[in-house]
Every structure is written in C-alpha cells, then in structure tokens.
Tab-separated table of N, CA and C in Angstrom:
chain	number	residue	atom	x	y	z
F	1317	VAL	N	69.814	138.798	46.853
F	1317	VAL	CA	68.588	138.146	47.277
F	1317	VAL	C	68.093	138.757	48.589
F	1318	LEU	N	68.997	138.908	49.573
F	1318	LEU	CA	68.584	139.475	50.856
F	1318	LEU	C	68.093	140.912	50.716
F	1319	THR	N	68.759	141.681	49.875
F	1319	THR	CA	68.347	143.068	49.685
F	1319	THR	C	66.937	143.118	49.111
F	1320	ALA	N	66.658	142.285	48.125
F	1320	ALA	CA	65.330	142.244	47.505
F	1320	ALA	C	64.251	141.807	48.490
F	1321	MET	N	64.638	141.016	49.483
F	1321	MET	CA	63.680	140.519	50.476
F	1321	MET	C	63.559	141.445	51.680
F	1322	GLY	N	64.295	142.550	51.658
F	1322	GLY	CA	64.215	143.482	52.779
F	1322	GLY	C	65.209	143.190	53.880
F	1323	GLY	N	66.228	142.415	53.570
F	1323	GLY	CA	67.267	142.106	54.547
F	1323	GLY	C	66.938	140.898	55.402
F	1324	LEU	N	67.874	140.558	56.248
F	1324	LEU	CA	67.752	139.369	57.086
F	1324	LEU	C	66.642	139.501	58.119
F	1325	HIS	N	66.397	140.727	58.607
F	1325	HIS	CA	65.310	140.931	59.573
F	1325	HIS	C	63.985	140.462	58.988
F	1326	SER	N	63.714	140.870	57.763
F	1326	SER	CA	62.464	140.503	57.103
F	1326	SER	C	62.406	139.000	56.839
F	1327	LEU	N	63.504	138.460	56.327
F	1327	LEU	CA	63.552	137.030	56.012
F	1327	LEU	C	63.276	136.172	57.245
F	1328	MET	N	63.844	136.574	58.384
F	1328	MET	CA	63.720	135.794	59.616
F	1328	MET	C	62.541	136.235	60.487
F	1329	SER	N	61.879	137.332	60.093
F	1329	SER	CA	60.848	137.933	60.948
F	1329	SER	C	61.436	138.196	62.335
F	1330	TRP	N	62.607	138.784	62.347
F	1330	TRP	CA	63.345	139.036	63.591
F	1330	TRP	C	63.332	140.535	63.875
F	1331	PRO	N	62.646	140.975	64.940
F	1331	PRO	CA	62.525	142.408	65.223
F	1331	PRO	C	63.663	142.973	66.080
F	1332	ARG	N	64.643	142.172	66.388
F	1332	ARG	CA	65.731	142.622	67.260
F	1332	ARG	C	67.014	142.837	66.458
F	1333	ASN	N	68.045	143.270	67.150
F	1333	ASN	CA	69.325	143.533	66.491
F	1333	ASN	C	69.967	142.262	65.954
F	1334	ILE	N	70.685	142.421	64.860
F	1334	ILE	CA	71.471	141.338	64.270
F	1334	ILE	C	72.919	141.801	64.207
F	1335	LEU	N	73.814	140.989	64.737
F	1335	LEU	CA	75.249	141.245	64.691
F	1335	LEU	C	75.844	140.375	63.589
F	1336	THR	N	76.642	140.978	62.728
F	1336	THR	CA	77.295	140.211	61.662
F	1336	THR	C	78.808	140.334	61.795
F	1337	ASP	N	79.503	139.337	61.282
F	1337	ASP	CA	80.954	139.324	61.314
F	1337	ASP	C	81.491	139.752	59.955
F	1338	SER	N	82.723	140.165	59.933
F	1338	SER	CA	83.343	140.732	58.733
F	1338	SER	C	83.878	139.692	57.762
F	1339	GLY	N	84.121	138.495	58.227
F	1339	GLY	CA	84.798	137.494	57.417
F	1339	GLY	C	86.271	137.379	57.758
F	1340	GLY	N	86.765	138.211	58.668
F	1340	GLY	CA	88.185	138.214	59.009
F	1340	GLY	C	88.670	136.952	59.683
F	1341	PHE	N	87.805	136.277	60.408
F	1341	PHE	CA	88.242	135.063	61.094
F	1341	PHE	C	88.725	134.009	60.103
F	1342	GLN	N	88.190	134.042	58.888
F	1342	GLN	CA	88.619	133.078	57.876
F	1342	GLN	C	90.103	133.238	57.550
F	1343	MET	N	90.667	134.412	57.862
F	1343	MET	CA	92.104	134.598	57.645
F	1343	MET	C	92.909	133.622	58.481
F	1344	VAL	N	92.408	133.296	59.650
F	1344	VAL	CA	93.104	132.347	60.517
F	1344	VAL	C	92.718	130.925	60.144
F	1345	SER	N	91.418	130.686	60.001
F	1345	SER	CA	90.967	129.313	59.757
F	1345	SER	C	91.356	128.801	58.373
F	1346	LEU	N	91.536	129.721	57.415
F	1346	LEU	CA	91.907	129.318	56.058
F	1346	LEU	C	93.249	129.928	55.636
F	1347	LEU	N	94.135	130.132	56.607
F	1347	LEU	CA	95.381	130.846	56.343
F	1347	LEU	C	96.173	130.249	55.189
F	1348	GLU	N	96.172	128.940	55.061
F	1348	GLU	CA	96.935	128.319	53.978
F	1348	GLU	C	96.320	128.596	52.611
F	1349	LEU	N	95.067	129.082	52.590
F	1349	LEU	CA	94.398	129.410	51.329
F	1349	LEU	C	94.256	130.920	51.132
F	1350	ALA	N	94.852	131.729	52.025
F	1350	ALA	CA	94.646	133.177	51.998
F	1350	ALA	C	95.946	133.934	51.758
F	1351	ASN	N	95.803	135.083	51.103
F	1351	ASN	CA	96.906	136.014	50.914
F	1351	ASN	C	96.448	137.360	51.462
F	1352	ILE	N	97.081	137.830	52.529
F	1352	ILE	CA	96.698	139.068	53.193
F	1352	ILE	C	97.602	140.182	52.682
F	1353	THR	N	96.969	141.251	52.178
F	1353	THR	CA	97.702	142.424	51.707
F	1353	THR	C	97.049	143.662	52.298
F	1354	GLU	N	97.629	144.811	52.026
F	1354	GLU	CA	97.042	146.063	52.490
F	1354	GLU	C	95.655	146.270	51.879
F	1355	GLU	N	95.442	145.762	50.686
F	1355	GLU	CA	94.147	145.911	50.012
F	1355	GLU	C	93.051	145.115	50.705
F	1356	GLY	N	93.378	143.915	51.164
F	1356	GLY	CA	92.387	143.051	51.801
F	1356	GLY	C	92.911	141.626	51.860
F	1357	VAL	N	91.987	140.700	51.738
F	1357	VAL	CA	92.348	139.287	51.805
F	1357	VAL	C	91.853	138.588	50.549
F	1358	GLU	N	92.718	137.811	49.954
F	1358	GLU	CA	92.327	136.999	48.808
F	1358	GLU	C	92.359	135.541	49.249
F	1359	PHE	N	91.228	134.877	49.083
F	1359	PHE	CA	91.117	133.462	49.430
F	1359	PHE	C	91.049	132.632	48.177
F	1360	GLN	N	91.535	131.427	48.292
F	1360	GLN	CA	91.310	130.439	47.254
F	1360	GLN	C	90.191	129.545	47.745
F	1361	SER	N	89.145	129.437	46.978
F	1361	SER	CA	88.016	128.604	47.369
F	1361	SER	C	88.466	127.157	47.537
F	1362	ALA	N	88.097	126.575	48.651
F	1362	ALA	CA	88.406	125.165	48.888
F	1362	ALA	C	87.528	124.268	48.016
F	1363	HIS	N	86.465	124.830	47.464
F	1363	HIS	CA	85.529	124.046	46.652
F	1363	HIS	C	85.955	123.943	45.193
F	1364	ASP	N	86.279	125.105	44.579
F	1364	ASP	CA	86.579	125.078	43.147
F	1364	ASP	C	87.884	125.766	42.766
F	1365	GLY	N	88.631	126.266	43.756
F	1365	GLY	CA	89.915	126.901	43.484
F	1365	GLY	C	89.826	128.337	42.999
F	1366	SER	N	88.605	128.870	42.853
F	1366	SER	CA	88.463	130.252	42.393
F	1366	SER	C	88.961	131.216	43.459
F	1367	ARG	N	89.281	132.441	43.034
F	1367	ARG	CA	89.799	133.461	43.941
F	1367	ARG	C	88.646	134.328	44.447
F	1368	ILE	N	88.634	134.595	45.740
F	1368	ILE	CA	87.616	135.414	46.391
F	1368	ILE	C	88.339	136.545	47.111
F	1369	ASN	N	87.962	137.785	46.827
F	1369	ASN	CA	88.588	138.941	47.458
F	1369	ASN	C	87.644	139.559	48.477
F	1370	ILE	N	88.148	139.789	49.667
F	1370	ILE	CA	87.400	140.518	50.687
F	1370	ILE	C	88.235	141.737	51.058
F	1371	THR	N	87.671	142.905	50.832
F	1371	THR	CA	88.299	144.153	51.238
F	1371	THR	C	87.472	144.715	52.391
F	1372	PRO	N	87.993	145.671	53.123
F	1372	PRO	CA	87.173	146.291	54.161
F	1372	PRO	C	85.866	146.844	53.591
F	1373	GLU	N	85.948	147.448	52.407
F	1373	GLU	CA	84.755	148.019	51.777
F	1373	GLU	C	83.744	146.939	51.389
F	1374	LYS	N	84.223	145.837	50.837
F	1374	LYS	CA	83.322	144.741	50.435
F	1374	LYS	C	82.659	144.121	51.658
F	1375	SER	N	83.410	143.978	52.727
F	1375	SER	CA	82.857	143.423	53.960
F	1375	SER	C	81.697	144.274	54.467
F	1376	ILE	N	81.875	145.597	54.467
F	1376	ILE	CA	80.810	146.499	54.911
F	1376	ILE	C	79.629	146.450	53.942
F	1377	GLU	N	79.905	146.394	52.655
F	1377	GLU	CA	78.836	146.304	51.652
F	1377	GLU	C	77.964	145.068	51.892
F	1378	VAL	N	78.595	143.934	52.114
F	1378	VAL	CA	77.851	142.696	52.357
F	1378	VAL	C	77.039	142.794	53.646
F	1379	GLN	N	77.650	143.332	54.698
F	1379	GLN	CA	76.934	143.443	55.972
F	1379	GLN	C	75.756	144.416	55.861
F	1380	ASN	N	75.900	145.471	55.056
F	1380	ASN	CA	74.775	146.375	54.818
F	1380	ASN	C	73.671	145.680	54.037
F	1381	CYS	N	74.024	144.856	53.066
F	1381	CYS	CA	73.021	144.104	52.302
F	1381	CYS	C	72.241	143.146	53.203
F	1382	ILE	N	72.936	142.573	54.169
F	1382	ILE	CA	72.285	141.670	55.120
F	1382	ILE	C	71.295	142.435	55.984
F	1383	GLY	N	71.580	143.721	56.194
F	1383	GLY	CA	70.732	144.529	57.070
F	1383	GLY	C	71.214	144.499	58.503
F	1384	SER	N	72.512	144.333	58.668
F	1384	SER	CA	73.105	144.231	60.004
F	1384	SER	C	72.885	145.495	60.815
F	1385	ASP	N	72.640	145.310	62.098
F	1385	ASP	CA	72.545	146.428	63.032
F	1385	ASP	C	73.891	146.695	63.701
F	1386	ILE	N	74.643	145.642	63.927
F	1386	ILE	CA	75.948	145.731	64.580
F	1386	ILE	C	76.949	145.020	63.672
F	1387	MET	N	77.841	145.794	63.048
F	1387	MET	CA	78.801	145.239	62.086
F	1387	MET	C	80.193	145.176	62.692
F	1388	MET	N	80.899	144.149	62.369
F	1388	MET	CA	82.292	144.017	62.767
F	1388	MET	C	83.166	144.438	61.594
F	1389	GLN	N	84.221	145.157	61.897
F	1389	GLN	CA	85.159	145.560	60.859
F	1389	GLN	C	85.957	144.360	60.371
F	1390	LEU	N	86.439	144.430	59.139
F	1390	LEU	CA	87.410	143.449	58.671
F	1390	LEU	C	88.721	143.745	59.379
F	1391	ASP	N	89.262	142.755	60.031
F	1391	ASP	CA	90.522	142.947	60.735
F	1391	ASP	C	91.500	141.855	60.351
F	1392	ASP	N	92.748	142.150	60.529
F	1392	ASP	CA	93.826	141.211	60.221
F	1392	ASP	C	94.033	140.349	61.460
F	1393	VAL	N	93.407	139.205	61.463
F	1393	VAL	CA	93.436	138.306	62.619
F	1393	VAL	C	94.653	137.394	62.510
F	1394	VAL	N	95.384	137.289	63.609
F	1394	VAL	CA	96.538	136.391	63.645
F	1394	VAL	C	96.228	135.213	64.563
F	1395	HIS	N	96.907	134.137	64.314
F	1395	HIS	CA	96.757	132.942	65.148
F	1395	HIS	C	97.197	133.262	66.568
F	1396	VAL	N	96.574	132.630	67.532
F	1396	VAL	CA	96.850	132.893	68.942
F	1396	VAL	C	98.319	132.665	69.310
F	1397	SER	N	98.993	131.796	68.609
F	1397	SER	CA	100.397	131.508	68.936
F	1397	SER	C	101.377	132.405	68.168
F	1398	THR	N	100.886	133.330	67.358
F	1398	THR	CA	101.754	134.220	66.593
F	1398	THR	C	102.431	135.226	67.525
F	1399	THR	N	103.719	135.438	67.310
F	1399	THR	CA	104.476	136.409	68.104
F	1399	THR	C	105.306	137.274	67.167
F	1400	GLY	N	105.903	138.303	67.720
F	1400	GLY	CA	106.836	139.114	66.961
F	1400	GLY	C	106.173	140.181	66.111
F	1401	PRO	N	106.896	140.645	65.079
F	1401	PRO	CA	106.448	141.787	64.290
F	1401	PRO	C	105.128	141.547	63.553
F	1402	ARG	N	104.786	140.317	63.252
F	1402	ARG	CA	103.523	140.029	62.547
F	1402	ARG	C	102.327	140.513	63.367
F	1403	VAL	N	102.397	140.416	64.689
F	1403	VAL	CA	101.301	140.848	65.559
F	1403	VAL	C	101.124	142.364	65.460
F	1404	GLU	N	102.225	143.098	65.532
F	1404	GLU	CA	102.133	144.561	65.426
F	1404	GLU	C	101.668	144.975	64.032
F	1405	ASP	N	102.171	144.302	62.996
F	1405	ASP	CA	101.724	144.602	61.629
F	1405	ASP	C	100.212	144.420	61.503
F	1406	ALA	N	99.700	143.336	62.078
F	1406	ALA	CA	98.266	143.057	62.014
F	1406	ALA	C	97.461	144.122	62.752
F	1407	MET	N	97.974	144.573	63.893
F	1407	MET	CA	97.279	145.609	64.656
F	1407	MET	C	97.154	146.889	63.838
F	1408	TRP	N	98.261	147.361	63.275
F	1408	TRP	CA	98.235	148.608	62.515
F	1408	TRP	C	97.398	148.465	61.247
F	1409	ARG	N	97.482	147.308	60.579
F	1409	ARG	CA	96.654	147.089	59.391
F	1409	ARG	C	95.177	147.099	59.777
F	1410	SER	N	94.831	146.483	60.887
F	1410	SER	CA	93.431	146.475	61.345
F	1410	SER	C	92.926	147.889	61.610
F	1411	ILE	N	93.778	148.744	62.149
F	1411	ILE	CA	93.385	150.135	62.392
F	1411	ILE	C	93.164	150.863	61.062
F	1412	ARG	N	94.055	150.643	60.100
F	1412	ARG	CA	93.869	151.266	58.782
F	1412	ARG	C	92.602	150.738	58.112
F	1413	TRP	N	92.341	149.444	58.232
F	1413	TRP	CA	91.134	148.865	57.657
F	1413	TRP	C	89.882	149.408	58.347
F	1414	LEU	N	89.964	149.661	59.652
F	1414	LEU	CA	88.820	150.255	60.356
F	1414	LEU	C	88.459	151.600	59.737
F	1415	ASP	N	89.466	152.424	59.466
F	1415	ASP	CA	89.211	153.712	58.817
F	1415	ASP	C	88.481	153.520	57.486
F	1416	ARG	N	88.890	152.532	56.713
F	1416	ARG	CA	88.248	152.260	55.421
F	1416	ARG	C	86.826	151.748	55.612
F	1417	CYS	N	86.610	150.934	56.643
F	1417	CYS	CA	85.259	150.436	56.941
F	1417	CYS	C	84.319	151.579	57.287
F	1418	ILE	N	84.811	152.516	58.089
F	1418	ILE	CA	83.990	153.662	58.489
F	1418	ILE	C	83.594	154.484	57.269
F	1419	VAL	N	84.547	154.751	56.402
F	1419	VAL	CA	84.255	155.514	55.184
F	1419	VAL	C	83.256	154.753	54.304
F	1420	ALA	N	83.424	153.456	54.181
F	1420	ALA	CA	82.539	152.649	53.339
F	1420	ALA	C	81.107	152.606	53.873
F	1421	ASN	N	80.951	152.827	55.149
F	1421	ASN	CA	79.607	152.741	55.760
F	1421	ASN	C	78.890	154.090	55.778
F	1422	GLN	N	79.513	155.133	55.267
F	1422	GLN	CA	78.877	156.452	55.304
F	1422	GLN	C	78.034	156.702	54.081
C-alpha cells in the first residue's frame, strides 16, 4: 500500500527525513514469543498464533517500501540485565546481520 502511494513521505506530506526501526526491539519486548537464529527472528503473533519471520533482508525491504531515509539494521538486542556469553553472541550476530542489511540495500 505504501509503495503504491509513493511511500510514507507522500502519505504524510512530509518533506523531511524519516527514520525507521528494524523491528529488532521486539526481540526483547516479545522474547517469550521469539526464536532468534542466525537466519533472523521468528515471532509468534500474540493475536492469532501465526509465525512471523523477520530477517535482516526483510527488515531492509520493509524499510525501503516505507521510503525511509535513515534505516536501522536488524540487530540482536538483549535485555539490559543480560550478562555473559549471550551478550557477545548478540554483538557478533548483529555485525553479521549488518553485513546482510548492507547487501540487501544495494
């Protein structure tokens, strides 16, 4: 729908930059409904139980459809109280996902 309307800028009549988020924060807020893998994040919908997949590539695709000027990469976000190897794993996965986001945006 947004693509057909010329993106969010056109829909909102907004001539300035638009920053969009990747969807990664939902990994923390919906952690009990999410499965994080190297491929991406799979969520279980809280509404109907269906499975929703977000990959770095899909995140960039959606942000491009919106017409974003400033896009955030999909990153493996950990809870603020998380410690130990999970934090380092998330950092390295986020770096690998950044590489995939860059390729997807070219």
